[in-house]
Amino acid sequence: MIECKDFLEPAITLTATFLGAWLAFRFERKNKKDDEEQRQCGAANQALCTLFFLWSTTEQYRKEAIEPCRGKSDAWLNMPAQTSINFGLASFEAGALSFLLQTSTPMIYPELFLEEQRFAELIKKIEWHFTILMNDVYPRFAAAGVNVGASLAQVEIEQIIGNDTAHKLREITKSLESSVDENLRTIVSTHDRLYAAMIQIYPKRKFVKADFHIRTS
């Protein structure tokens, strides 16, 4: 005679085995999901920090070089020459941030790299401005016996440094001013869009919120 327990015990064993495997699968899947979430949030926070660095570096240059000369007729000649810029965080991780392409605002991804490109172009302009002053302007002033702070008419200045050099300085000065203003605006916009997107995706996670203080000069 076959009793119920003869069927029940194997069934219980099979069920327990299946349940254990299912729980292990769920646990592993949850761990992978948590790891992926952690990586994505970490990459986003690093990107937010990078954006703030780009902004703070650009803002410092604005205060030290652009504002003292803004609106002045001799800005093209008297804008300070600067090269000592700490690059620090100035680039984004393409692979780590690729998950943004699967979000409801995928254009944030290319916008990040556009900010990186804009910053690199600004640095090149700053370096070009420095080179013109150091290689073309200052040596010609020295050769002409012009002392620092000497008052000269614009015509005299152009005769000393040359019309071509004067034209280059005027163009790079205007370009620096417009690039700085535009970069500061777009960096803040991109930062805010990325922050909002990550809060929407992971509302329980914490993300870096940069403090873009109001400019006073």
PDB file of C-alpha atoms in Angstrom:
ATOM      1  CA  MET A   1       0.000   0.000   0.000  1.00  0.00           C
ATOM      2  CA  ILE A   2       1.384   3.406  -1.025  1.00  0.00           C
ATOM      3  CA  GLU A   3       0.908   6.085   1.587  1.00  0.00           C
ATOM      4  CA  CYS A   4       0.611   9.863   1.044  1.00  0.00           C
ATOM      5  CA  LYS A   5       3.897  10.489   2.772  1.00  0.00           C
ATOM      6  CA  ASP A   6       5.637   8.530   0.032  1.00  0.00           C
ATOM      7  CA  PHE A   7       4.602  11.321  -2.352  1.00  0.00           C
ATOM      8  CA  LEU A   8       4.675  14.201   0.107  1.00  0.00           C
ATOM      9  CA  GLU A   9       8.294  13.936   1.214  1.00  0.00           C
ATOM     10  CA  PRO A  10       9.795  14.053  -2.347  1.00  0.00           C
ATOM     11  CA  ALA A  11       7.408  16.863  -3.221  1.00  0.00           C
ATOM     12  CA  ILE A  12       8.488  18.860  -0.176  1.00  0.00           C
ATOM     13  CA  THR A  13      12.134  18.260  -1.043  1.00  0.00           C
ATOM     14  CA  LEU A  14      11.583  19.344  -4.648  1.00  0.00           C
ATOM     15  CA  THR A  15       9.645  22.425  -3.587  1.00  0.00           C
ATOM     16  CA  ALA A  16      12.314  23.386  -1.072  1.00  0.00           C
ATOM     17  CA  THR A  17      15.007  22.975  -3.695  1.00  0.00           C
ATOM     18  CA  PHE A  18      13.099  25.076  -6.209  1.00  0.00           C
ATOM     19  CA  LEU A  19      12.294  27.728  -3.594  1.00  0.00           C
ATOM     20  CA  GLY A  20      15.926  27.912  -2.533  1.00  0.00           C
ATOM     21  CA  ALA A  21      17.087  28.314  -6.119  1.00  0.00           C
ATOM     22  CA  TRP A  22      14.426  30.944  -6.785  1.00  0.00           C
ATOM     23  CA  LEU A  23      15.372  32.916  -3.676  1.00  0.00           C
ATOM     24  CA  ALA A  24      19.060  32.716  -4.591  1.00  0.00           C
ATOM     25  CA  PHE A  25      18.233  33.971  -8.090  1.00  0.00           C
ATOM     26  CA  ARG A  26      16.167  36.852  -6.688  1.00  0.00           C
ATOM     27  CA  PHE A  27      18.928  37.728  -4.224  1.00  0.00           C
ATOM     28  CA  GLU A  28      21.592  37.750  -6.923  1.00  0.00           C
ATOM     29  CA  ARG A  29      19.366  39.773  -9.218  1.00  0.00           C
ATOM     30  CA  LYS A  30      18.711  42.319  -6.472  1.00  0.00           C
ATOM     31  CA  ASN A  31      22.431  42.595  -5.757  1.00  0.00           C
ATOM     32  CA  LYS A  32      23.155  43.203  -9.425  1.00  0.00           C
ATOM     33  CA  LYS A  33      20.418  45.827  -9.576  1.00  0.00           C
ATOM     34  CA  ASP A  34      21.772  47.518  -6.445  1.00  0.00           C
ATOM     35  CA  ASP A  35      25.303  47.478  -7.873  1.00  0.00           C
ATOM     36  CA  GLU A  36      24.098  48.950 -11.150  1.00  0.00           C
ATOM     37  CA  GLU A  37      22.143  51.635  -9.314  1.00  0.00           C
ATOM     38  CA  GLN A  38      25.181  52.443  -7.195  1.00  0.00           C
ATOM     39  CA  ARG A  39      27.398  52.749 -10.289  1.00  0.00           C
ATOM     40  CA  GLN A  40      24.923  54.983 -12.087  1.00  0.00           C
ATOM     41  CA  CYS A  41      24.425  57.259  -9.093  1.00  0.00           C
ATOM     42  CA  GLY A  42      28.172  57.433  -8.537  1.00  0.00           C
ATOM     43  CA  ALA A  43      28.788  58.353 -12.167  1.00  0.00           C
ATOM     44  CA  ALA A  44      26.063  61.004 -12.032  1.00  0.00           C
ATOM     45  CA  ASN A  45      27.468  62.538  -8.849  1.00  0.00           C
ATOM     46  CA  GLN A  46      30.931  62.657 -10.368  1.00  0.00           C
ATOM     47  CA  ALA A  47      29.490  64.353 -13.456  1.00  0.00           C
ATOM     48  CA  LEU A  48      27.700  66.902 -11.257  1.00  0.00           C
ATOM     49  CA  CYS A  49      30.978  67.621  -9.453  1.00  0.00           C
ATOM     50  CA  THR A  50      32.770  67.981 -12.790  1.00  0.00           C
ATOM     51  CA  LEU A  51      30.193  70.480 -13.991  1.00  0.00           C
ATOM     52  CA  PHE A  52      30.679  72.503 -10.835  1.00  0.00           C
ATOM     53  CA  PHE A  53      34.442  72.475 -11.377  1.00  0.00           C
ATOM     54  CA  LEU A  54      34.014  73.721 -14.946  1.00  0.00           C
ATOM     55  CA  TRP A  55      31.750  76.455 -13.672  1.00  0.00           C
ATOM     56  CA  SER A  56      33.954  77.529 -10.743  1.00  0.00           C
ATOM     57  CA  THR A  57      37.074  77.642 -12.940  1.00  0.00           C
ATOM     58  CA  THR A  58      35.282  79.677 -15.597  1.00  0.00           C
ATOM     59  CA  GLU A  59      33.741  81.948 -12.965  1.00  0.00           C
ATOM     60  CA  GLN A  60      37.139  82.604 -11.418  1.00  0.00           C
ATOM     61  CA  TYR A  61      38.521  83.614 -14.810  1.00  0.00           C
ATOM     62  CA  ARG A  62      35.521  85.870 -15.356  1.00  0.00           C
ATOM     63  CA  LYS A  63      36.146  87.691 -12.068  1.00  0.00           C
ATOM     64  CA  GLU A  64      39.899  87.985 -12.482  1.00  0.00           C
ATOM     65  CA  ALA A  65      40.244  88.705 -16.203  1.00  0.00           C
ATOM     66  CA  ILE A  66      36.934  89.578 -17.865  1.00  0.00           C
ATOM     67  CA  GLU A  67      35.136  91.852 -15.406  1.00  0.00           C
ATOM     68  CA  PRO A  68      37.975  94.309 -14.665  1.00  0.00           C
ATOM     69  CA  CYS A  69      38.075  95.140 -18.383  1.00  0.00           C
ATOM     70  CA  ARG A  70      34.479  94.611 -19.480  1.00  0.00           C
ATOM     71  CA  GLY A  71      33.101  97.524 -21.451  1.00  0.00           C
ATOM     72  CA  LYS A  72      36.400  99.423 -21.552  1.00  0.00           C
ATOM     73  CA  SER A  73      37.829 100.617 -24.842  1.00  0.00           C
ATOM     74  CA  ASP A  74      41.295  99.331 -23.951  1.00  0.00           C
ATOM     75  CA  ALA A  75      40.124  95.888 -22.812  1.00  0.00           C
ATOM     76  CA  TRP A  76      41.776  94.303 -25.852  1.00  0.00           C
ATOM     77  CA  LEU A  77      45.176  95.447 -24.600  1.00  0.00           C
ATOM     78  CA  ASN A  78      44.804  95.374 -20.812  1.00  0.00           C
ATOM     79  CA  MET A  79      42.998  92.100 -20.203  1.00  0.00           C
ATOM     80  CA  PRO A  80      45.347  90.107 -17.904  1.00  0.00           C
ATOM     81  CA  ALA A  81      47.322  87.210 -19.348  1.00  0.00           C
ATOM     82  CA  GLN A  82      46.582  83.978 -17.467  1.00  0.00           C
ATOM     83  CA  THR A  83      47.707  80.392 -17.867  1.00  0.00           C
ATOM     84  CA  SER A  84      47.742  79.032 -14.310  1.00  0.00           C
ATOM     85  CA  ILE A  85      44.438  77.182 -14.510  1.00  0.00           C
ATOM     86  CA  ASN A  86      44.010  74.007 -12.495  1.00  0.00           C
ATOM     87  CA  PHE A  87      42.320  71.518 -14.807  1.00  0.00           C
ATOM     88  CA  GLY A  88      41.257  68.992 -12.138  1.00  0.00           C
ATOM     89  CA  LEU A  89      37.936  67.367 -13.056  1.00  0.00           C
ATOM     90  CA  ALA A  90      37.448  68.499 -16.636  1.00  0.00           C
ATOM     91  CA  SER A  91      36.152  65.417 -18.457  1.00  0.00           C
ATOM     92  CA  PHE A  92      33.274  62.948 -18.280  1.00  0.00           C
ATOM     93  CA  GLU A  93      33.248  59.138 -18.404  1.00  0.00           C
ATOM     94  CA  ALA A  94      31.419  58.187 -21.603  1.00  0.00           C
ATOM     95  CA  GLY A  95      30.839  54.542 -20.667  1.00  0.00           C
ATOM     96  CA  ALA A  96      29.762  55.156 -17.081  1.00  0.00           C
ATOM     97  CA  LEU A  97      27.222  57.778 -18.143  1.00  0.00           C
ATOM     98  CA  SER A  98      25.788  55.939 -21.154  1.00  0.00           C
ATOM     99  CA  PHE A  99      22.757  54.861 -19.080  1.00  0.00           C
ATOM    100  CA  LEU A 100      21.481  58.436 -19.503  1.00  0.00           C
ATOM    101  CA  LEU A 101      20.631  57.567 -23.100  1.00  0.00           C
ATOM    102  CA  GLN A 102      17.916  55.229 -21.784  1.00  0.00           C
ATOM    103  CA  THR A 103      16.239  57.896 -19.657  1.00  0.00           C
ATOM    104  CA  SER A 104      13.365  60.228 -20.548  1.00  0.00           C
ATOM    105  CA  THR A 105      15.905  63.007 -21.230  1.00  0.00           C
ATOM    106  CA  PRO A 106      18.627  61.319 -23.328  1.00  0.00           C
ATOM    107  CA  MET A 107      20.004  64.619 -24.667  1.00  0.00           C
ATOM    108  CA  ILE A 108      21.659  65.239 -21.305  1.00  0.00           C
ATOM    109  CA  TYR A 109      24.327  62.729 -22.338  1.00  0.00           C
ATOM    110  CA  PRO A 110      25.666  64.635 -25.390  1.00  0.00           C
ATOM    111  CA  GLU A 111      25.194  67.938 -23.551  1.00  0.00           C
ATOM    112  CA  LEU A 112      27.748  66.846 -20.952  1.00  0.00           C
ATOM    113  CA  PHE A 113      30.386  66.283 -23.597  1.00  0.00           C
ATOM    114  CA  LEU A 114      29.472  69.531 -25.288  1.00  0.00           C
ATOM    115  CA  GLU A 115      30.269  71.303 -22.010  1.00  0.00           C
ATOM    116  CA  GLU A 116      33.595  69.474 -21.904  1.00  0.00           C
ATOM    117  CA  GLN A 117      34.349  70.632 -25.447  1.00  0.00           C
ATOM    118  CA  ARG A 118      33.333  74.226 -24.697  1.00  0.00           C
ATOM    119  CA  PHE A 119      35.622  74.301 -21.670  1.00  0.00           C
ATOM    120  CA  ALA A 120      38.551  72.898 -23.670  1.00  0.00           C
ATOM    121  CA  GLU A 121      38.001  75.561 -26.341  1.00  0.00           C
ATOM    122  CA  LEU A 122      37.935  78.282 -23.682  1.00  0.00           C
ATOM    123  CA  ILE A 123      41.253  77.056 -22.287  1.00  0.00           C
ATOM    124  CA  LYS A 124      42.760  77.194 -25.792  1.00  0.00           C
ATOM    125  CA  LYS A 125      41.564  80.783 -26.196  1.00  0.00           C
ATOM    126  CA  ILE A 126      43.050  81.753 -22.826  1.00  0.00           C
ATOM    127  CA  GLU A 127      46.364  80.172 -23.802  1.00  0.00           C
ATOM    128  CA  TRP A 128      46.313  81.875 -27.221  1.00  0.00           C
ATOM    129  CA  HIS A 129      45.667  85.239 -25.561  1.00  0.00           C
ATOM    130  CA  PHE A 130      48.606  84.600 -23.220  1.00  0.00           C
ATOM    131  CA  THR A 131      50.873  83.653 -26.143  1.00  0.00           C
ATOM    132  CA  ILE A 132      50.062  86.783 -28.141  1.00  0.00           C
ATOM    133  CA  LEU A 133      50.818  89.028 -25.180  1.00  0.00           C
ATOM    134  CA  MET A 134      54.014  87.248 -24.196  1.00  0.00           C
ATOM    135  CA  ASN A 135      55.444  86.642 -27.678  1.00  0.00           C
ATOM    136  CA  ASP A 136      54.227  89.661 -29.640  1.00  0.00           C
ATOM    137  CA  VAL A 137      53.056  92.534 -27.449  1.00  0.00           C
ATOM    138  CA  TYR A 138      55.350  92.706 -24.429  1.00  0.00           C
ATOM    139  CA  PRO A 139      58.620  92.171 -26.361  1.00  0.00           C
ATOM    140  CA  ARG A 140      57.706  94.961 -28.798  1.00  0.00           C
ATOM    141  CA  PHE A 141      56.865  97.317 -25.961  1.00  0.00           C
ATOM    142  CA  ALA A 142      60.208  96.507 -24.347  1.00  0.00           C
ATOM    143  CA  ALA A 143      62.068  97.056 -27.622  1.00  0.00           C
ATOM    144  CA  ALA A 144      60.330 100.435 -28.022  1.00  0.00           C
ATOM    145  CA  GLY A 145      61.292 101.441 -24.498  1.00  0.00           C
ATOM    146  CA  VAL A 146      57.700 101.636 -23.292  1.00  0.00           C
ATOM    147  CA  ASN A 147      57.468 101.285 -19.518  1.00  0.00           C
ATOM    148  CA  VAL A 148      54.701  99.388 -17.726  1.00  0.00           C
ATOM    149  CA  GLY A 149      51.725 101.669 -17.137  1.00  0.00           C
ATOM    150  CA  ALA A 150      52.814 104.230 -19.719  1.00  0.00           C
ATOM    151  CA  SER A 151      50.005 106.231 -21.287  1.00  0.00           C
ATOM    152  CA  LEU A 152      49.965 105.913 -25.069  1.00  0.00           C
ATOM    153  CA  ALA A 153      47.452 106.790 -27.741  1.00  0.00           C
ATOM    154  CA  GLN A 154      45.811 103.880 -29.507  1.00  0.00           C
ATOM    155  CA  VAL A 155      47.515 104.845 -32.764  1.00  0.00           C
ATOM    156  CA  GLU A 156      50.912 104.695 -31.075  1.00  0.00           C
ATOM    157  CA  ILE A 157      50.163 101.315 -29.544  1.00  0.00           C
ATOM    158  CA  GLU A 158      49.134  99.862 -32.886  1.00  0.00           C
ATOM    159  CA  GLN A 159      52.277 101.234 -34.513  1.00  0.00           C
ATOM    160  CA  ILE A 160      54.428  99.548 -31.891  1.00  0.00           C
ATOM    161  CA  ILE A 161      52.770  96.134 -31.807  1.00  0.00           C
ATOM    162  CA  GLY A 162      51.523  96.108 -35.404  1.00  0.00           C
ATOM    163  CA  ASN A 163      48.034  96.215 -36.854  1.00  0.00           C
ATOM    164  CA  ASP A 164      47.870  92.433 -37.208  1.00  0.00           C
ATOM    165  CA  THR A 165      48.660  91.834 -33.535  1.00  0.00           C
ATOM    166  CA  ALA A 166      46.209  94.526 -32.466  1.00  0.00           C
ATOM    167  CA  HIS A 167      43.499  92.900 -34.581  1.00  0.00           C
ATOM    168  CA  LYS A 168      44.217  89.462 -33.070  1.00  0.00           C
ATOM    169  CA  LEU A 169      43.985  90.876 -29.558  1.00  0.00           C
ATOM    170  CA  ARG A 170      40.673  92.581 -30.252  1.00  0.00           C
ATOM    171  CA  GLU A 171      39.198  89.390 -31.694  1.00  0.00           C
ATOM    172  CA  ILE A 172      40.416  87.078 -28.921  1.00  0.00           C
ATOM    173  CA  THR A 173      39.262  89.516 -26.229  1.00  0.00           C
ATOM    174  CA  LYS A 174      35.721  89.619 -27.621  1.00  0.00           C
ATOM    175  CA  SER A 175      35.728  85.854 -28.080  1.00  0.00           C
ATOM    176  CA  LEU A 176      36.875  85.245 -24.511  1.00  0.00           C
ATOM    177  CA  GLU A 177      34.150  87.448 -23.089  1.00  0.00           C
ATOM    178  CA  SER A 178      31.358  85.810 -25.097  1.00  0.00           C
ATOM    179  CA  SER A 179      32.664  82.281 -24.433  1.00  0.00           C
ATOM    180  CA  VAL A 180      32.882  82.835 -20.687  1.00  0.00           C
ATOM    181  CA  ASP A 181      29.350  84.249 -20.480  1.00  0.00           C
ATOM    182  CA  GLU A 182      27.886  81.468 -22.625  1.00  0.00           C
ATOM    183  CA  ASN A 183      29.747  78.683 -20.828  1.00  0.00           C
ATOM    184  CA  LEU A 184      28.621  79.842 -17.400  1.00  0.00           C
ATOM    185  CA  ARG A 185      25.013  79.862 -18.564  1.00  0.00           C
ATOM    186  CA  THR A 186      25.029  76.430 -20.232  1.00  0.00           C
ATOM    187  CA  ILE A 187      26.980  74.727 -17.439  1.00  0.00           C
ATOM    188  CA  VAL A 188      24.351  75.729 -14.886  1.00  0.00           C
ATOM    189  CA  SER A 189      21.550  74.622 -17.212  1.00  0.00           C
ATOM    190  CA  THR A 190      23.158  71.224 -17.876  1.00  0.00           C
ATOM    191  CA  HIS A 191      23.858  70.684 -14.175  1.00  0.00           C
ATOM    192  CA  ASP A 192      20.243  71.418 -13.221  1.00  0.00           C
ATOM    193  CA  ARG A 193      18.881  69.147 -15.940  1.00  0.00           C
ATOM    194  CA  LEU A 194      21.135  66.261 -14.912  1.00  0.00           C
ATOM    195  CA  TYR A 195      20.276  66.721 -11.235  1.00  0.00           C
ATOM    196  CA  ALA A 196      16.528  66.755 -11.971  1.00  0.00           C
ATOM    197  CA  ALA A 197      16.813  63.649 -14.158  1.00  0.00           C
ATOM    198  CA  MET A 198      18.652  61.663 -11.486  1.00  0.00           C
ATOM    199  CA  ILE A 199      16.184  62.680  -8.774  1.00  0.00           C
ATOM    200  CA  GLN A 200      13.394  61.467 -11.025  1.00  0.00           C
ATOM    201  CA  ILE A 201      15.109  58.125 -11.674  1.00  0.00           C
ATOM    202  CA  TYR A 202      16.291  57.521  -8.107  1.00  0.00           C
ATOM    203  CA  PRO A 203      14.153  59.689  -5.783  1.00  0.00           C
ATOM    204  CA  LYS A 204      15.528  58.017  -2.642  1.00  0.00           C
ATOM    205  CA  ARG A 205      19.157  58.623  -3.534  1.00  0.00           C
ATOM    206  CA  LYS A 206      21.198  61.697  -2.678  1.00  0.00           C
ATOM    207  CA  PHE A 207      22.898  63.726  -5.382  1.00  0.00           C
ATOM    208  CA  VAL A 208      25.321  66.621  -5.354  1.00  0.00           C
ATOM    209  CA  LYS A 209      23.505  69.949  -5.738  1.00  0.00           C
ATOM    210  CA  ALA A 210      25.992  72.650  -6.626  1.00  0.00           C
ATOM    211  CA  ASP A 211      25.575  76.119  -5.192  1.00  0.00           C
ATOM    212  CA  PHE A 212      25.948  78.522  -8.096  1.00  0.00           C
ATOM    213  CA  HIS A 213      26.079  81.697  -6.055  1.00  0.00           C
ATOM    214  CA  ILE A 214      24.863  84.954  -7.552  1.00  0.00           C
ATOM    215  CA  ARG A 215      27.592  86.876  -9.324  1.00  0.00           C
ATOM    216  CA  THR A 216      28.305  90.221  -7.727  1.00  0.00           C
ATOM    217  CA  SER A 217      30.639  91.675 -10.342  1.00  0.00           C
TER     218      SER A 217
END
